[in-house]
mmCIF file of C-alpha atoms in Angstrom:
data_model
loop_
_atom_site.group_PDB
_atom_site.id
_atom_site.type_symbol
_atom_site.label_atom_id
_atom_site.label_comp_id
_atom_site.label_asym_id
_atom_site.label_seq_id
_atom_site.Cartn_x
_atom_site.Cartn_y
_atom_site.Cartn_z
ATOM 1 C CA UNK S 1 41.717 92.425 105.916
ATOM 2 C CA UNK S 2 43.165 94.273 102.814
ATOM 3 C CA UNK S 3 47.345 94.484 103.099
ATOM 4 C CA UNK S 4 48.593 97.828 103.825
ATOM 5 C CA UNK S 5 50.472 99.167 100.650
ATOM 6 C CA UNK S 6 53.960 101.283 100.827
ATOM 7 C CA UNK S 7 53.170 103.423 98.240
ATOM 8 C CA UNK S 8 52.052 106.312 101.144
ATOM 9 C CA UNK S 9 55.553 106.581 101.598
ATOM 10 C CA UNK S 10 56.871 106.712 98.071
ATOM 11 C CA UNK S 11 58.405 103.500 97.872
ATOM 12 C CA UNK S 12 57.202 100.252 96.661
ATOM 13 C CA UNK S 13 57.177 96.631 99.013
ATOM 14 C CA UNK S 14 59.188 95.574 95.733
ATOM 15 C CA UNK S 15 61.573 97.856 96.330
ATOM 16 C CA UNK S 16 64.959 96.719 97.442
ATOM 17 C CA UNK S 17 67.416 97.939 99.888
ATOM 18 C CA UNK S 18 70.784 99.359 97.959
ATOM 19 C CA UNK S 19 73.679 97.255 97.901
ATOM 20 C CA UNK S 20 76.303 99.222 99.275
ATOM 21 C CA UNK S 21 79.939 98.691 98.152
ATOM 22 C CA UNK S 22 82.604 97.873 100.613
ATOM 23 C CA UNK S 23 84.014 100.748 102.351
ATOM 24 C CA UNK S 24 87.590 102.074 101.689
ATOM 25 C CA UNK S 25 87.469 101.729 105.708
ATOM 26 C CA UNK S 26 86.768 98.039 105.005
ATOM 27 C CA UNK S 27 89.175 97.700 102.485
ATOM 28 C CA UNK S 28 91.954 98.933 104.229
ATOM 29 C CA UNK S 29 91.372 97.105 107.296
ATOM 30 C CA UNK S 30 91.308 93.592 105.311
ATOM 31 C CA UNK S 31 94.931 94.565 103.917
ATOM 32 C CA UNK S 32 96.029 95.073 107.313
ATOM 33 C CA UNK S 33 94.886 91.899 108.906
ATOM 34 C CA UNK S 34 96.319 90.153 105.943
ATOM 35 C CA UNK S 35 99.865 92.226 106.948
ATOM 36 C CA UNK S 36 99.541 90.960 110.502
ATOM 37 C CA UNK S 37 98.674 87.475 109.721
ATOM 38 C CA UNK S 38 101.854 86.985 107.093
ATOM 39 C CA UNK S 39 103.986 89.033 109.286
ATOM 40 C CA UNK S 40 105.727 86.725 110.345
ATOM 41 C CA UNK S 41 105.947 83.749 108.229
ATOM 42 C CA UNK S 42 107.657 86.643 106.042
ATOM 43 C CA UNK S 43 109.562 88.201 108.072
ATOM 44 C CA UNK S 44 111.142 84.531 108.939
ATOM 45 C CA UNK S 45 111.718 84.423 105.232
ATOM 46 C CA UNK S 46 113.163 87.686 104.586
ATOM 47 C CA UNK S 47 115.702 86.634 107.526
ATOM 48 C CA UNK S 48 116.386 83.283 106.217
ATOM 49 C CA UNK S 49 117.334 84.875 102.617
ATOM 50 C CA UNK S 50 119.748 87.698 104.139
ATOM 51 C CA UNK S 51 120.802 86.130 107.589
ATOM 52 C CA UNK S 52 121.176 82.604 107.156
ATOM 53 C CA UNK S 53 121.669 81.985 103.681
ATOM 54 C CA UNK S 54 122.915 85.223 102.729
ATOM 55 C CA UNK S 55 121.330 85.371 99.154
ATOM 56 C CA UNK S 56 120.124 89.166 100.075
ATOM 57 C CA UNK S 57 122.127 92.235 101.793
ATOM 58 C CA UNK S 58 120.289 93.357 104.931
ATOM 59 C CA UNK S 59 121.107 96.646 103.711
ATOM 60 C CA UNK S 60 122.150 98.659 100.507
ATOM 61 C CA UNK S 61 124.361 102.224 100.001
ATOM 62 C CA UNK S 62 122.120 103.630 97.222
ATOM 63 C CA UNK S 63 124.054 107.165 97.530
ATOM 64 C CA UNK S 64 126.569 108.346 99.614
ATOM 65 C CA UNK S 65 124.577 109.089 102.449
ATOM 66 C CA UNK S 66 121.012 106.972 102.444
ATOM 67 C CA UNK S 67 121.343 103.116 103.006
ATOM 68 C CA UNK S 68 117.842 101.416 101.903
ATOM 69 C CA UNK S 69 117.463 97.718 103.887
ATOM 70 C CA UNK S 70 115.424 95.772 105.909
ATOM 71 C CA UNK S 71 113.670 95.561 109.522
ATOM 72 C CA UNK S 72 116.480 96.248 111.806
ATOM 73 C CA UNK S 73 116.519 94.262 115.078
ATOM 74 C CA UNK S 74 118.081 95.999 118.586
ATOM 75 C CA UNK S 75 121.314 94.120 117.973
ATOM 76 C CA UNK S 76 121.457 95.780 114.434
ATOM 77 C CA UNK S 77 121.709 99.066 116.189
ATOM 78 C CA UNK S 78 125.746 99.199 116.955
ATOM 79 C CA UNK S 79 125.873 98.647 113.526
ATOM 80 C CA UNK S 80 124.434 101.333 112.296
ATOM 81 C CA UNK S 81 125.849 103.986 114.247
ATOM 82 C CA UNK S 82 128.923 102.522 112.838
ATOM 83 C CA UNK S 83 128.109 103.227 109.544
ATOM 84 C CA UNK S 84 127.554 106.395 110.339
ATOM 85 C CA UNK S 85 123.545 106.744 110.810
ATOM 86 C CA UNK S 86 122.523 109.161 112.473
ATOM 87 C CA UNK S 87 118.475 108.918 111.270
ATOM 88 C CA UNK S 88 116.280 106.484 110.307
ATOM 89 C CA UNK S 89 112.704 106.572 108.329
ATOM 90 C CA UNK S 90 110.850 103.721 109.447
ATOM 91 C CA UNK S 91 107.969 102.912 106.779
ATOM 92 C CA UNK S 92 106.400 99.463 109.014
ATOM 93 C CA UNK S 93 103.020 100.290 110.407
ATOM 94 C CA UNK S 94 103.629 96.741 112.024
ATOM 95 C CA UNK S 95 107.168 97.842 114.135
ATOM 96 C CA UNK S 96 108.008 101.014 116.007
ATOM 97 C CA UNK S 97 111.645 100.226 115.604
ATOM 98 C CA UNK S 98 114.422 99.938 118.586
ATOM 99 C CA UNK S 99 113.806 103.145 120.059
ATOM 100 C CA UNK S 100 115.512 103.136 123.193
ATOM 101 C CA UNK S 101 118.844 101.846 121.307
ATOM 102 C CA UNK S 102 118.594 104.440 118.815
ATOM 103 C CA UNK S 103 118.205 106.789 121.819
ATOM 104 C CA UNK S 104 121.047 105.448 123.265
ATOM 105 C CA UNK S 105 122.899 106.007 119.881
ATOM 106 C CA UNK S 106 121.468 109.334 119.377
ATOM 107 C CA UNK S 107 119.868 108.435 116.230
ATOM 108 C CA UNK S 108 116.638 110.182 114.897
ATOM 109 C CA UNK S 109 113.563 108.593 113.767
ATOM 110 C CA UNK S 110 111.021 109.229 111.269
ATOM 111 C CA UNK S 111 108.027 107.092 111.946
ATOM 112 C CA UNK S 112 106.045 106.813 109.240
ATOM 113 C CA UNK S 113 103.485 103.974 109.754
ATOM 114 C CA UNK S 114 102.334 102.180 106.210
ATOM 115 C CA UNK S 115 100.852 98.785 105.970
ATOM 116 C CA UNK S 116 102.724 96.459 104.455
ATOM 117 C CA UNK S 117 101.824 95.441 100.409
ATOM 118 C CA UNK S 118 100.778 99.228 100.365
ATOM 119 C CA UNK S 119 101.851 102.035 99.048
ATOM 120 C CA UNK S 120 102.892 105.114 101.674
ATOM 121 C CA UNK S 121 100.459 108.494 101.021
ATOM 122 C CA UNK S 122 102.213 111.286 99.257
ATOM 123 C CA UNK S 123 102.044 113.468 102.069
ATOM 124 C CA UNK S 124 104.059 110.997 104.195
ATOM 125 C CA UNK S 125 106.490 110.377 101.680
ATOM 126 C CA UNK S 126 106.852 114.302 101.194
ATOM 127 C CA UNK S 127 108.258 114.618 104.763
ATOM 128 C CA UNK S 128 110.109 111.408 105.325
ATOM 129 C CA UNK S 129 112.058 113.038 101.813
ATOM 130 C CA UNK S 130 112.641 116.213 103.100
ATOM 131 C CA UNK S 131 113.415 114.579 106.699
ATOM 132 C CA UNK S 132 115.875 112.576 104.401
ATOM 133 C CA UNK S 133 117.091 115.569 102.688
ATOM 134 C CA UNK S 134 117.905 117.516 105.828
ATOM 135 C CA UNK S 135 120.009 115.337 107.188
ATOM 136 C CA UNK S 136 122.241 114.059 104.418
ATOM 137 C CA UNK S 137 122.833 118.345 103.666
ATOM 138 C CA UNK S 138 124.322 117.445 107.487
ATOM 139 C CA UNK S 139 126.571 115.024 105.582
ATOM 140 C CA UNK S 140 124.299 112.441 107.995
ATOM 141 C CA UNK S 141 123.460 109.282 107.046
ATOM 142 C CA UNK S 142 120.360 108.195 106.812
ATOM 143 C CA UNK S 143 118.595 104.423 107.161
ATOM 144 C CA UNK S 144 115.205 104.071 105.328
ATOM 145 C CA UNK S 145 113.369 100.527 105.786
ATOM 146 C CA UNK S 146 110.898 98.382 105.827
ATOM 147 C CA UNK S 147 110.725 94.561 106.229
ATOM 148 C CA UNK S 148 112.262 93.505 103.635
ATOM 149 C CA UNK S 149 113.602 96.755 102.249
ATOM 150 C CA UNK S 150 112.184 96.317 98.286
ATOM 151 C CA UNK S 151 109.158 98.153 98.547
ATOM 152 C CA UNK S 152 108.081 100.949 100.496
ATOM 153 C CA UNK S 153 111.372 101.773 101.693
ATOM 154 C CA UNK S 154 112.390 101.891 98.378
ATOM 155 C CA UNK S 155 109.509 104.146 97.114
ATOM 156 C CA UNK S 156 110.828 107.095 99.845
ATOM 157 C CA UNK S 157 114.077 106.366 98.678
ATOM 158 C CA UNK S 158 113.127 106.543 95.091
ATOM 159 C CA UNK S 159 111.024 110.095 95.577
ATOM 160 C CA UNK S 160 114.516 111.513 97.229
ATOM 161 C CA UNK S 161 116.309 110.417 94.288
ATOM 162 C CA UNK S 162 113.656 112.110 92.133
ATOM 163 C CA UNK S 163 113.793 115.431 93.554
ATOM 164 C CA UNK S 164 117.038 115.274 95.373
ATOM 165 C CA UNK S 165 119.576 114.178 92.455
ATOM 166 C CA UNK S 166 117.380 115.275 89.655
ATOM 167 C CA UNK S 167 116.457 111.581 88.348
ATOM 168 C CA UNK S 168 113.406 110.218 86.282
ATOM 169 C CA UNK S 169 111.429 108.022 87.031
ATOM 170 C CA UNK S 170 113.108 105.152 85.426
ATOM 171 C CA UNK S 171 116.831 106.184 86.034
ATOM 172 C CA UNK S 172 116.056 106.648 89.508
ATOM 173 C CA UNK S 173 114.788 102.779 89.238
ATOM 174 C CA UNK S 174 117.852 102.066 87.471
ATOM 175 C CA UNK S 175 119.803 102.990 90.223
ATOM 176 C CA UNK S 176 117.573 101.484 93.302
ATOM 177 C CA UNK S 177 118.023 98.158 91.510
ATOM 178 C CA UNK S 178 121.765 98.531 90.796
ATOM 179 C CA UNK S 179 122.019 99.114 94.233
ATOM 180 C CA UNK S 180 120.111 96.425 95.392
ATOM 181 C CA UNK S 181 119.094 94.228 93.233
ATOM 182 C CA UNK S 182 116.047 92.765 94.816
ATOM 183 C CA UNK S 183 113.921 96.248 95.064
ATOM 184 C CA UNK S 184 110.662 96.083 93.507
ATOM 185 C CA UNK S 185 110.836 97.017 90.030
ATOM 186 C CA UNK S 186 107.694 98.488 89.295
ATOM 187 C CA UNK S 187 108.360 101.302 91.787
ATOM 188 C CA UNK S 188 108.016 103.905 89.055
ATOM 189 C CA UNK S 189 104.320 102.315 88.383
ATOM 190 C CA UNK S 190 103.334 103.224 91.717
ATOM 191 C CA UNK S 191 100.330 106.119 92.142
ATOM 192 C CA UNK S 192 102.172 107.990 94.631
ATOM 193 C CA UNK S 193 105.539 108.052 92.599
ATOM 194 C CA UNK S 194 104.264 109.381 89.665
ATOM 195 C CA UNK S 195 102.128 112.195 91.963
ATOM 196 C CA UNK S 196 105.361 113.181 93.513
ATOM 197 C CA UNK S 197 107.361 113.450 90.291
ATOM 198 C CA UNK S 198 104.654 115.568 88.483
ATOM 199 C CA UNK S 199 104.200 117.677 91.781
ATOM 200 C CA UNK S 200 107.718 118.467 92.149
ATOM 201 C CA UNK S 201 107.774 119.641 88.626
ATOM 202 C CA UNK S 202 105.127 122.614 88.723
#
């Protein structure tokens, strides 16, 4: 019996399959599993270095009106409201935040979910700063966090500054990290700063 050759439909039997590259579907779903699997291991740290041994403030001023900090629990809450808060940009795809207490403390939220040891999209950081904006021209005070409050907290926070109180890229670093010394300090470096600054300008 004589084998049967491909060639009648114009393609060798050598010919191999394409190796296909991983998805950006893929991708992004093996950063989130890793988020959920440090979670909390780091989360335990992050409270060890601000709760216990008080190395790191929960929580910064890094204007008059926006406070940049970390996960806030319910019993954080009172807190808050005493500060003055009255809205809160919540960057943690892995926590919805204490929503009934900030209901009970009429405080607004701005979810926007990012996975942690990511950067947020521009379009989500374009809102939560002009959700930002609107309330601080209320003379409001506004909480933006993460989980630890160094990263992508600190990039909304760092886009406001941009646009809001007209600094560059590296005062407005400048000022995160005299603020709070423990922000990232390669913000500035970040895809989605450098979009917003260059968008804001045309």
């Amino acid at each position: 019996m004589v084998a049967m050759s491909d060639n009648r439909l114009g393609r060798s039997k050598h010919d191999e399959e394409p190796v296909v590259a991983p998805t950006s579907q893929a991708y992004s779903a093996a950063k989130r599993l890793y988020a959920k699997v440090v979670f909390y291991p780091t989360l335990a740290w992050n409270f060890t270095l601000g709760r216990i041994l008080r190395i790191r403030h929960w929580w910064d001023y890094i204007d008059d009106h926006v406070i940049v900090g970390a996960y806030p629990f319910v019993r954080d809450v009172p807190g808050l409201a005493a500060e003055g808060v009255k809205a809160v940009v919540n960057t943690c795809e892995e926590y919805l935040g204490p929503q009934e207490a900030y209901k009970a403390y009429g405080i607004e939220q701005f979810h926007m979910p990012t996975t942690d040891f990511t950067h947020p999209s521009l379009q989500n950081v374009c809102d939560a700063v002009e959700f930002v904006q609107r309330h601080v021209a209320e003379n409001q005070t506004v909480y933006i966090h993460c989980k630890a409050g160094r990263a992508r907290s600190a990039t909304v926070a760092m886009c406001w500054l941009i646009k809001y109180r007209g600094l560059s890229i590296p005062d407005a670093q400048a000022k995160l990290l005299q603020a709070r010394s423990h922000i990232n300090p390669r913000l500035g470096d970040r895809p989605v700063v450098k979009q917003f600054a260059e968008q804001i300008q045309q």
